[in-house]
Coordinates of C-alpha atoms in Angstrom, one line a residue:
X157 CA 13.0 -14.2 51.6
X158 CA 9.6 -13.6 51.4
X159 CA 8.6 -16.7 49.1
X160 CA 10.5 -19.5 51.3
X161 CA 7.5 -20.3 53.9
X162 CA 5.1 -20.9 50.7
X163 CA 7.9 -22.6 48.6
X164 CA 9.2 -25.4 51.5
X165 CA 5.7 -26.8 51.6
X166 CA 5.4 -27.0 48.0
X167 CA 9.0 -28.3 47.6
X168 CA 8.6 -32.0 48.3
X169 CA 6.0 -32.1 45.6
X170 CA 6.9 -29.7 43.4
X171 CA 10.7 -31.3 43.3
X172 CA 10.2 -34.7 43.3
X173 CA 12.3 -36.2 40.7
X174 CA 14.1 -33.1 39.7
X175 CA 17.9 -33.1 40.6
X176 CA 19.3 -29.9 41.4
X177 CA 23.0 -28.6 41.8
X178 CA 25.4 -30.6 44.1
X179 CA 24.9 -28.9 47.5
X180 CA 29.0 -29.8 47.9
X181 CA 29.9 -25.8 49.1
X182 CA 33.3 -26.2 48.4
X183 CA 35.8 -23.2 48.4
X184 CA 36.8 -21.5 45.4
X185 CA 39.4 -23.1 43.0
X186 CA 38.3 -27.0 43.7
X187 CA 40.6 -29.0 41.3
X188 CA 39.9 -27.0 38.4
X189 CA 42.9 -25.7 38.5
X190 CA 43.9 -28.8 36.5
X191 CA 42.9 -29.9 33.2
X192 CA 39.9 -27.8 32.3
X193 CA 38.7 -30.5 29.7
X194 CA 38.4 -33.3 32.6
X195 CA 34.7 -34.9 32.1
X196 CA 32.3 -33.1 34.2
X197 CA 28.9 -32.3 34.4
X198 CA 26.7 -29.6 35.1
X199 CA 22.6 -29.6 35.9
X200 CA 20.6 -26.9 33.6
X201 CA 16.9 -26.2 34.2
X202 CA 14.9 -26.1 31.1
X203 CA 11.8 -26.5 29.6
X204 CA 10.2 -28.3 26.5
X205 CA 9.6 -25.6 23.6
X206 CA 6.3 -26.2 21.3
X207 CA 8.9 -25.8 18.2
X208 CA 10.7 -29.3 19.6
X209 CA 11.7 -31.4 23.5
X210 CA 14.7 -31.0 24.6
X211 CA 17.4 -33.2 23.2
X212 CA 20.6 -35.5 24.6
X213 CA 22.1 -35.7 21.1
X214 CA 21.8 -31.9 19.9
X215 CA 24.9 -32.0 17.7
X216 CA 25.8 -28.1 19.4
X217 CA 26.2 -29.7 22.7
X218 CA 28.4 -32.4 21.5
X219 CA 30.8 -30.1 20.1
X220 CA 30.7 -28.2 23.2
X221 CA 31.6 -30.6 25.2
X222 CA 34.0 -31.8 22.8
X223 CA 35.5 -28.2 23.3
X224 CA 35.1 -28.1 27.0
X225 CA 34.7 -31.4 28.8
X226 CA 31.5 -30.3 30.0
X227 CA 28.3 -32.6 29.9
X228 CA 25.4 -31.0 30.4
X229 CA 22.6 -32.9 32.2
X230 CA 19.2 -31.0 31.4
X231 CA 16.3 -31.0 34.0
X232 CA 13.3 -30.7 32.0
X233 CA 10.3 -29.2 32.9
X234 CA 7.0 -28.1 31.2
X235 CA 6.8 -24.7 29.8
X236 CA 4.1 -24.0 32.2
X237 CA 5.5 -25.4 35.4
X238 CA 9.2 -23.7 34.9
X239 CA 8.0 -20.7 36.9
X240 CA 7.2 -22.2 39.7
X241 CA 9.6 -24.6 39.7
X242 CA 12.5 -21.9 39.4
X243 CA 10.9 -19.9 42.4
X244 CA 10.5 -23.0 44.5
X245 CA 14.3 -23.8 43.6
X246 CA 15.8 -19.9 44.4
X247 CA 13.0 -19.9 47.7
X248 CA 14.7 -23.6 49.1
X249 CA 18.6 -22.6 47.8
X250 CA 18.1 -25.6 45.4
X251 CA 18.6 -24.3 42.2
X252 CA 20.2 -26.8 39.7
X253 CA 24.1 -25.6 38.6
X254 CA 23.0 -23.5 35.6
X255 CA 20.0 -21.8 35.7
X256 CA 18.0 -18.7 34.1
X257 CA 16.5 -16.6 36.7
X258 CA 15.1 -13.0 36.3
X259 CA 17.7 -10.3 36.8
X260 CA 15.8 -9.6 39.6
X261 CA 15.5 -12.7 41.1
X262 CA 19.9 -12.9 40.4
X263 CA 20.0 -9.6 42.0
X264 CA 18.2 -10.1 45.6
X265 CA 19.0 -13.7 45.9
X266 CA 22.6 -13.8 45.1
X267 CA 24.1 -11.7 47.9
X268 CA 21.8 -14.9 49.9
X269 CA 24.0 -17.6 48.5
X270 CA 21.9 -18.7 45.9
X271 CA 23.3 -17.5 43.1
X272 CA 27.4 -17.6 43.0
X273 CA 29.2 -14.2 42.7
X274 CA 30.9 -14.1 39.0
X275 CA 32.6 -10.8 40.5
X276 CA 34.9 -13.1 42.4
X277 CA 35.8 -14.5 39.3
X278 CA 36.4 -12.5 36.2
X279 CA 40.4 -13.0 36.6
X280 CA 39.9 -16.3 35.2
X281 CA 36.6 -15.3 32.9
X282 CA 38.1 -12.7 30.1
X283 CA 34.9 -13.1 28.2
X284 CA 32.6 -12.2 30.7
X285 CA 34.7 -9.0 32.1
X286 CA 34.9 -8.6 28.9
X287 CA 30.8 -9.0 28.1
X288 CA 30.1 -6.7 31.2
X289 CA 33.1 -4.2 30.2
X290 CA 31.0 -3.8 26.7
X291 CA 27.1 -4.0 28.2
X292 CA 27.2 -1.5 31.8
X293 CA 23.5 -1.6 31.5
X294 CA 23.8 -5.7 31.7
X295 CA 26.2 -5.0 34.4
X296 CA 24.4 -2.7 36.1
X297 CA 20.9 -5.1 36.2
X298 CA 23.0 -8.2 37.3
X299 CA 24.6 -6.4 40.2
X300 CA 23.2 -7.5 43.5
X301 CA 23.0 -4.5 46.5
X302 CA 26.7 -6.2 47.8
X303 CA 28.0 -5.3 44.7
X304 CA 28.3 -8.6 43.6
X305 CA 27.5 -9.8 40.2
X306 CA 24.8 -12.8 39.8
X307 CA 24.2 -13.3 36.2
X308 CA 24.1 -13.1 32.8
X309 CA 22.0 -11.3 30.9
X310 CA 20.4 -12.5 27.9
X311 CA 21.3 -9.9 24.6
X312 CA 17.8 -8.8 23.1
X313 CA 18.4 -6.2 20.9
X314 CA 21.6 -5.4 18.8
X315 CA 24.0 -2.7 20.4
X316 CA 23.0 0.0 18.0
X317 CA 19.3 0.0 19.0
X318 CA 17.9 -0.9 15.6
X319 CA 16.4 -4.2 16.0
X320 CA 12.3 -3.4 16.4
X321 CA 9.6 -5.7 16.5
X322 CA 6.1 -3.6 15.2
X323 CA 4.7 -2.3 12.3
X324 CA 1.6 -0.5 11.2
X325 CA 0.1 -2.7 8.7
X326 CA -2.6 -3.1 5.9
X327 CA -4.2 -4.9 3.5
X328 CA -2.1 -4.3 0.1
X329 CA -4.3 -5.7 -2.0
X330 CA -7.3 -3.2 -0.8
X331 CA -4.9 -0.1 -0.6
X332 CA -4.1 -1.4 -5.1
X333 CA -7.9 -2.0 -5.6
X334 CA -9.4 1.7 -4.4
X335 CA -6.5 3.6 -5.6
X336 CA -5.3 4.2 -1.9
X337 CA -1.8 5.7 -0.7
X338 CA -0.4 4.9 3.1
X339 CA -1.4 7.7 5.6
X340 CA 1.5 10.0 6.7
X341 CA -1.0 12.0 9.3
X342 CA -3.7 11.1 11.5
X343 CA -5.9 12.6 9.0
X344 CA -4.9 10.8 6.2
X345 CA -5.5 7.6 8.6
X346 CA -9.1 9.1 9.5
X347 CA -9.7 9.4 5.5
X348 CA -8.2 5.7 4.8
X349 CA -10.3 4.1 7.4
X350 CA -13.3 6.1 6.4
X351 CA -13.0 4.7 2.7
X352 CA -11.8 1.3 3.7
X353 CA -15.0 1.2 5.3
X354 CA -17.1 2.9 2.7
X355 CA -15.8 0.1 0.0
X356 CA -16.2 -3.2 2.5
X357 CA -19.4 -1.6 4.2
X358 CA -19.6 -4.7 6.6
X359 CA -15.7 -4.6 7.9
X360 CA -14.9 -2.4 10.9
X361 CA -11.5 -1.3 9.0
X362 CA -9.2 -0.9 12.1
X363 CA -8.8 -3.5 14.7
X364 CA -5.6 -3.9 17.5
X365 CA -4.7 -7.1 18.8
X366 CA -5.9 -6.8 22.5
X367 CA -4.6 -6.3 25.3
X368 CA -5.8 -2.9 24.7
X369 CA -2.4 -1.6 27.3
X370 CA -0.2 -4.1 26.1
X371 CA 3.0 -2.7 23.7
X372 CA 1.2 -3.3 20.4
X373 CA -2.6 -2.5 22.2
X374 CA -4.8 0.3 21.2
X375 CA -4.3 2.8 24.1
X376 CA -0.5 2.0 24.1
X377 CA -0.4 2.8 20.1
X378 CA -2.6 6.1 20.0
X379 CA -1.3 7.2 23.4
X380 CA 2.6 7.5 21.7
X381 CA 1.3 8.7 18.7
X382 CA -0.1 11.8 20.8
X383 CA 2.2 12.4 23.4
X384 CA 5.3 10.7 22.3
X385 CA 5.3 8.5 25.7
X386 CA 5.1 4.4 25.0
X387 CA 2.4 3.0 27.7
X388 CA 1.3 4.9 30.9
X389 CA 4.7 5.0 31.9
X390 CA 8.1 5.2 29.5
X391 CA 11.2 7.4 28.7
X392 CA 10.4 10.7 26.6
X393 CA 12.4 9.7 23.5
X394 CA 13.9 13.0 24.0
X395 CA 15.5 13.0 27.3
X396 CA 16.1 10.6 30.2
X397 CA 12.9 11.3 32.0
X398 CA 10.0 9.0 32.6
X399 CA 6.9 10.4 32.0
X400 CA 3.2 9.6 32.9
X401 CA 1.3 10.1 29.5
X402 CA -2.1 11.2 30.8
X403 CA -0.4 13.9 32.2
X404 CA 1.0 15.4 29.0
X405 CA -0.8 17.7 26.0
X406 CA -2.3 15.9 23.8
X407 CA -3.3 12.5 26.2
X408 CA -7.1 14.1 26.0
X409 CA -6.6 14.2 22.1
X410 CA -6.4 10.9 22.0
X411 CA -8.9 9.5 23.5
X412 CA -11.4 12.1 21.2
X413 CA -9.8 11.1 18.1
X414 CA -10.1 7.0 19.5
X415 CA -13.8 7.8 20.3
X416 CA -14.2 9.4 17.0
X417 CA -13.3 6.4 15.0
X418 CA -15.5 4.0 17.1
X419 CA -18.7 6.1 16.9
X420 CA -17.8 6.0 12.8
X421 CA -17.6 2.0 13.1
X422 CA -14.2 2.3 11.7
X423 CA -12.8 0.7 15.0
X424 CA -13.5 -2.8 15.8
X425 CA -16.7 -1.9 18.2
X426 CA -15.6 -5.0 20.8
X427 CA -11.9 -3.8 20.5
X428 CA -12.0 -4.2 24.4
X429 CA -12.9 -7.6 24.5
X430 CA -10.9 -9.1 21.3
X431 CA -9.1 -12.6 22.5
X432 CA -5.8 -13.1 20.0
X433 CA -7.4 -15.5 17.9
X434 CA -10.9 -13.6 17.6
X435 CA -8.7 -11.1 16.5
X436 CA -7.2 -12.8 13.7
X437 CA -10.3 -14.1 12.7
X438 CA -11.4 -11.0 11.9
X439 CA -8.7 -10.1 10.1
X440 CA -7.7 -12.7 8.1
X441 CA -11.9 -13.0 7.0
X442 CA -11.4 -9.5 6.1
X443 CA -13.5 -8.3 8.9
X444 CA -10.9 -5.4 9.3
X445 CA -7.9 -4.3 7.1
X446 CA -5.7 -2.1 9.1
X447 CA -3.5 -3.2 12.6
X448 CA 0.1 -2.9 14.6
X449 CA 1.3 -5.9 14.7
X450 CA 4.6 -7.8 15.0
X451 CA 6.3 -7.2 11.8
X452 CA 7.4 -10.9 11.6
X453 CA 3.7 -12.1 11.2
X454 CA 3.4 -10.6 7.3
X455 CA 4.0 -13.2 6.0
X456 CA 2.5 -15.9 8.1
X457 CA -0.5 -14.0 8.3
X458 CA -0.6 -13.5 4.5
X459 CA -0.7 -17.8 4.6
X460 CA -3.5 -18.4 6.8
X461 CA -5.7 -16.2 5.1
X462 CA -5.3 -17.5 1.7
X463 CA -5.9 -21.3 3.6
X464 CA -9.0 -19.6 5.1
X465 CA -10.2 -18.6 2.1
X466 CA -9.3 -15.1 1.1
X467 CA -8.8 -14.5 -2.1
X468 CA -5.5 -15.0 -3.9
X469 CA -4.7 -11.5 -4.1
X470 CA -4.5 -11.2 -0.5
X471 CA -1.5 -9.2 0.3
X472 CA -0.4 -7.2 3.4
X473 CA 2.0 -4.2 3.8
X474 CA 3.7 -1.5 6.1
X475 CA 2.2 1.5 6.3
X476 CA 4.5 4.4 8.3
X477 CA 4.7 5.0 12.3
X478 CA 2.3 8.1 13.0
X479 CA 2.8 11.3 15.1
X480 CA 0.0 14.4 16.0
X481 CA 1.4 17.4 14.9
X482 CA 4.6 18.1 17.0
X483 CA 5.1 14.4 18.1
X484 CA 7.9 12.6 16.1
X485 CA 7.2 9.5 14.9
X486 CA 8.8 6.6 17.1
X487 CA 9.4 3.1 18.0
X488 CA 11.5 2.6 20.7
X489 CA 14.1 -0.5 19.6
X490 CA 14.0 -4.1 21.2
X491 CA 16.3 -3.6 24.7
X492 CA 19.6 -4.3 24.3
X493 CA 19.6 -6.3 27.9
X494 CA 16.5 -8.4 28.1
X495 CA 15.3 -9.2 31.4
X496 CA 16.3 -12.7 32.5
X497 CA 20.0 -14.1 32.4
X498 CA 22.3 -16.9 32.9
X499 CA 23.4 -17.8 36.5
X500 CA 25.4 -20.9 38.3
X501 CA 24.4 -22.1 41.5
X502 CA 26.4 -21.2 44.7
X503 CA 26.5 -24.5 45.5
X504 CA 27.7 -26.2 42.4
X505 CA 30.6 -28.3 43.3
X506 CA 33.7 -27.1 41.0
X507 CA 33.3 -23.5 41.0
X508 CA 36.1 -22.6 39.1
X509 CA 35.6 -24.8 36.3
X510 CA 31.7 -23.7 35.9
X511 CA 32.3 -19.9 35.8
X512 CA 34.7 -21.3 32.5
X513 CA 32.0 -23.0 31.3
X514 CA 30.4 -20.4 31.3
X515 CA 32.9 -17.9 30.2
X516 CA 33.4 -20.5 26.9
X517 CA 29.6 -19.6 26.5
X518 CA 29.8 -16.4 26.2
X519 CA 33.0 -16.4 24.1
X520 CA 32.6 -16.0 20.2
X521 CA 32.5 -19.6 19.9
X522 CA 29.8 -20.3 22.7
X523 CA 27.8 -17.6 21.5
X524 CA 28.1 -19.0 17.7
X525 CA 27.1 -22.5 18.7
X526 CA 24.0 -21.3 20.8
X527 CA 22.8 -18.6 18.6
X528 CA 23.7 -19.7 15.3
X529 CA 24.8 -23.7 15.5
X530 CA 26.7 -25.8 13.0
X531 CA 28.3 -23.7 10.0
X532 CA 27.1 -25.6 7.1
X533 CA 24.1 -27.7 8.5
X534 CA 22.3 -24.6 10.3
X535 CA 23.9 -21.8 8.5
X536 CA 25.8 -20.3 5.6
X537 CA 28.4 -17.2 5.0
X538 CA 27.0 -14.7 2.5
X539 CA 29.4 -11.6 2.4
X540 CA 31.3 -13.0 5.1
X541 CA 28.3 -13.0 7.6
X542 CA 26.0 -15.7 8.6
X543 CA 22.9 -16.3 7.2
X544 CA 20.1 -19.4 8.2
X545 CA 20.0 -22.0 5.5
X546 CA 17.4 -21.4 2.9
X547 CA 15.5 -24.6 3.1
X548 CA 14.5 -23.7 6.7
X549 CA 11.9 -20.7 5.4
X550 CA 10.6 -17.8 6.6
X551 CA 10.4 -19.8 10.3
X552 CA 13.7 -21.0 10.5
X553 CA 13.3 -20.8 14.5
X554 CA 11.2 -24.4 14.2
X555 CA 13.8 -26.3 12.5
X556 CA 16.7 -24.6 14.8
X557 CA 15.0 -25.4 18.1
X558 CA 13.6 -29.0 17.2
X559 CA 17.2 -30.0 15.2
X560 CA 19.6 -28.1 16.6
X561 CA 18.8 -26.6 20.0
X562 CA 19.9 -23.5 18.5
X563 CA 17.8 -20.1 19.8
X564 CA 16.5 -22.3 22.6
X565 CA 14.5 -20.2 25.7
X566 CA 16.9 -20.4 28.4
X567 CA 19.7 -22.2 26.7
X568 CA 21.1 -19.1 24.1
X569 CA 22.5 -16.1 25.7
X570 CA 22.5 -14.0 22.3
X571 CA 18.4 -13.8 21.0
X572 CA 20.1 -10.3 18.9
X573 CA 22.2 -12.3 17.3
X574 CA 19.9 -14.8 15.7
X575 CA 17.2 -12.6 15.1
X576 CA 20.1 -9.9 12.9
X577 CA 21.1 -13.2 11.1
X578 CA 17.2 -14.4 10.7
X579 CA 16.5 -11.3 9.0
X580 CA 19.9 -11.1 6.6
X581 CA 18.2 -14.2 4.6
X582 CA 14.4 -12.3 5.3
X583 CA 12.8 -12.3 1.6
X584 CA 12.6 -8.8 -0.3
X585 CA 9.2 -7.3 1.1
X586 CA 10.7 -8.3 4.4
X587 CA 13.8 -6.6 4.1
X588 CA 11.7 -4.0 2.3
X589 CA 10.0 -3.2 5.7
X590 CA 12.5 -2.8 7.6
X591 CA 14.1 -0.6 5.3
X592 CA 10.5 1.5 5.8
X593 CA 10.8 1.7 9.0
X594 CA 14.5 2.4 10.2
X595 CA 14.2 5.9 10.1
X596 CA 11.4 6.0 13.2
X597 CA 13.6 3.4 15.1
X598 CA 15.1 4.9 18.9
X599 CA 17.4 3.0 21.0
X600 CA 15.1 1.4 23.9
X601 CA 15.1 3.2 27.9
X602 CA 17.6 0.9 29.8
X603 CA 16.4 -1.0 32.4
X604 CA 16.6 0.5 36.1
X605 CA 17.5 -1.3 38.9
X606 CA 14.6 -0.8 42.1
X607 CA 15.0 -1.2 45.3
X608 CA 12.8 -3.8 48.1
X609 CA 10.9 -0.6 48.5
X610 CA 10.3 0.6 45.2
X611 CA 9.2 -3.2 44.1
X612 CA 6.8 -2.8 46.9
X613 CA 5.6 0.7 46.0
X614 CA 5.0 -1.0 42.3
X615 CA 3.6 -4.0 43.6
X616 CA 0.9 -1.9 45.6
X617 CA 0.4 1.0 43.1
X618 CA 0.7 -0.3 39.3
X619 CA -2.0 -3.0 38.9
X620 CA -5.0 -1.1 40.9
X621 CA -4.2 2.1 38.9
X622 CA -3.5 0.3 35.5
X623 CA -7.2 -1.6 35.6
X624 CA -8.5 1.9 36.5
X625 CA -6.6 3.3 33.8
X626 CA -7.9 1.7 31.2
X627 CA -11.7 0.8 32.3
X628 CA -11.8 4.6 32.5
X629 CA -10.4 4.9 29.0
X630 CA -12.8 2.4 27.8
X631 CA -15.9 4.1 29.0
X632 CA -14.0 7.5 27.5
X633 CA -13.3 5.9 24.0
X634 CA -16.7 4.0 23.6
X635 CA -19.0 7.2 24.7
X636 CA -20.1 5.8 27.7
X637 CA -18.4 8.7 29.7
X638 CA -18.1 12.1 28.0
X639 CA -14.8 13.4 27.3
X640 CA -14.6 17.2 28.2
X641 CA -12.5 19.0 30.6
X642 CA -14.3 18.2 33.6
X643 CA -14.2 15.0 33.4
X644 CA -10.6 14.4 32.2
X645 CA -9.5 16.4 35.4
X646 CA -11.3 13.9 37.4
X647 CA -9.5 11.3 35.5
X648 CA -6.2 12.6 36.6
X649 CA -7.0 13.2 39.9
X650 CA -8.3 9.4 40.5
X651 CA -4.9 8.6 39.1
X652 CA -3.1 10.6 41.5
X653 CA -5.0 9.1 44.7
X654 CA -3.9 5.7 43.1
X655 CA -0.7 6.7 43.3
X656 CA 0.8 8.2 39.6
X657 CA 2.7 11.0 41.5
X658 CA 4.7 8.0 43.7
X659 CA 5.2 5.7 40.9
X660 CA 6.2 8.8 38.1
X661 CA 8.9 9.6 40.9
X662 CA 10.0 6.4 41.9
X663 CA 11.0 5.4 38.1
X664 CA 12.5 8.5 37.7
X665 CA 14.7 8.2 41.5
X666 CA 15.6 4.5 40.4
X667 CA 16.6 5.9 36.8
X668 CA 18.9 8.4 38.5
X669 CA 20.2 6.1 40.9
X670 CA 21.3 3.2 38.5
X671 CA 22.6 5.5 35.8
X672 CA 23.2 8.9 37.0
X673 CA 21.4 11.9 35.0
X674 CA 22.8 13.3 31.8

């Protein structure tokens, strides 16, 4: 592997202190085949989250191992040394028994014994042939180029592909003041900026959270809304093809009607240089009125304005997903499959009975104590389905994580889980939102499996043509490059040196490959 040279010099510093899995290879079956409650124990690498450490007494894990024999010992790192801890660990084959690498990293690491193969043992693991049997695309991103099968994958998004985590939204309490209604068209938006700014003459009414290509950044937002394609590179909503949005109608509309609203002042004029907080700052001093956000944030960002200082009648609301004329209006779901999974070592010493460990994880029960915890003390039945207990609040991730070790990064296996049953006890705007919103919401692209080469190709092509990408786009939106036919052709043919052809066809071969074509 590529990474090993780098990682063995770092190891003896980087490891110190950290046990990892029992390097005791021994064959498959051990003496599992016994009792399966018999005390054991298993190492899990972890980190510390801000909500709360990492605890011994977590009343979850008691009752697991209460239900399966299995201690688990955690190996605690900081959330900003797990990276490189975890590549250090796959690079020198010294990963602890139960680990969460990338599905990637599972993938081209397993078939080197790394990871252990769970295809070798789903005749004793009905929940996860079971688990792979109802998710191919989890199947599909955890299968290693042996055919072997190296992980887990964590659950993002709920099977149906409603779960979503953006909104448009504005300042409600402005919209009831001037007698405003929610834009349905990007005219009505250009009109309801224009008068935002025209009644709060020192407020730039529009302002995006930066990175300007991240999901929620400005070129990202106004680039769907024009071509129907989610970033430089996505799915067309309306087939199975990946797409390169500069390329299609309407890209060059964009960036006018962008550059139209900053010359206007009703864009934030340092949109490009926005951190996160100086973005919130602005908008919670009323600087600007109008973003796309996470929808999640309404509420807290409704509280830190009022403790800022805005007036009481502070309010935020949704406003509806946009299209140009002959562009539907979108949002592409959370992924059903997120991107990193559960894995055991393929050294950890009793095979047999860690694949059943894990199995019991991923059973109902497993996936109930992990996503949800302790009926009664971390969650209620309303209507037969589980709802967080009220006295957590709108936050009840803080008080799960610290108390309970429930929803925990790289512990829980099922994030769609808690997130549906977070948002069954959501308060009525909340719920009200979401409601808003369901009918622009699209099942997410699955995830495609590349090969070494076309993680190369990526690795080579995507960044340099990404930072052209949107420097170019920034000299286009704030006038400092005119926007005519000329020079958009010259646009699109510095992409193509960089290599948008190669990547556009490399998605769209990898697609094929790991699903097949409709």
């Amino acid at each position: 592997m590529n990474k090993k040279t780098m990682a063995a010099s770092m190891a003896a510093v980087l490891l110190g202190g950290l046990v990892a899995g029992c390097n005791d290879n021994a064959p498959k079956g051990g003496d599992a085949g016994g009792d399966t409650k018999k005390p054991i124990t298993f190492t899990w690498l972890v980190y510390d989250r801000p909500e709360g450490k990492v605890k011994n007494d977590w009343e979850i894990f008691k009752e697991i191992e209460a239900k399966t024999g299995v201690k688990v010992d955690w190996q605690v790192v900081s959330q900003e040394g797990l990276l490189e801890k975890r590549q250090i660990m796959i690079a020198t084959n010294t990963v602890t028994d139960f680990i969460q690498p990338t599905n990637q990293e599972a993938r081209e690491n397993g078939p080197e014994k790394v990871f252990l193969n769970l295809k070798d043992y789903l005749n004793i693991a009905p929940n996860l042939k079971k688990f792979y049997d109802a998710y191919p695309e989890a199947k599909a991103v955890a299968t290693g180029a042996d055919g072997g099968i190296y992980n887990v994958p964590v659950l993002e998004g709920d099977a149906q592909g409603k779960g979503f985590n953006y909104i448009w939204m504005a300042r409600k309490d402005l919209m009831n003041k001037y007698n405003l209604k929610a834009p349905a068209t990007l005219d009505e938006l250009y009109q309801f900026l224009k008068t935002l700014k025209e009644k709060e003459p020192d407020s730039y009414p529009l302002s995006l959270n930066a990175p300007t290509t991240g999901e929620a950044g400005l070129y990202t937002v106004f680039g769907k809304i024009f071509t129907g394609i989610a970033g430089f590179y996505n799915q067309s909503p309306a087939s199975d093809k990946y797409e390169f949005a500069p390329y299609q109608k309407g890209y060059k509309d964009a960036l006018v009607y962008m550059n139209k609203l900053y010359n206007e002042k009703l864009l934030d004029p340092e949109f490009y240089l926005l951190t996160g907080p100086q973005w919130e700052e602005r908008f919670l001093k009323g600087k600007s009125s109008v973003t796309y956000w996470w929808k999640a944030e309404v509420n807290p960002l409704i509280e830190k304005a009022k403790k800022a200082g805005a007036p009481a009648e502070f309010d935020l609301d949704s406003i509806p997903e946009l299209g140009a004329s002959g562009i539907k209006p979108y949002q592409f779901s959370r992924p059903v499959v997120g991107t990193v999974g559960r894995a055991i070592s393929a050294k950890v010493k009793d095979k047999e009975r860690a694949v059943k460990f894990l199995d019991y994880l991923v059973s109902e029960e497993g996936t109930n104590y992990l996503s949800l915890g302790i009926q009664g003390k971390s969650y209620t039945l309303e209507n037969g389905k589980p709802v967080y207990m009220k006295e957590f609040g709108a936050s009840p991730y803080v008080p799960l994580r610290r108390d309970f070790g429930v929803w925990y990064d790289n512990m829980t296996l099922n994030n769609a889980l808690s997130r549906e049953t977070w948002e069954r006890g959501l308060d009525e705007k909340s719920k009200a939102i979401n409601k808003n919103y369901e009918s622009f919401i699209i099942p997410a692209p699955k995830a495609i499996v590349k090969t070494t080469e076309e993680l190369d190709l990526e690795k080579s092509k995507l960044t340099p043509l990404t930072k052209f990408l949107e420097q170019r786009i920034t000299e286009f939106v704030t006038g400092k490059a005119p926007i005519n036919d000329t020079t958009y052709q010259q646009f699109l043919d510095q992409a193509k040196k960089l290599g948008s052809d190669e990547l556009l066809n490399m998605y769209n071969a990898a697609y094929k490959r790991t699903y097949g074509s409709k």
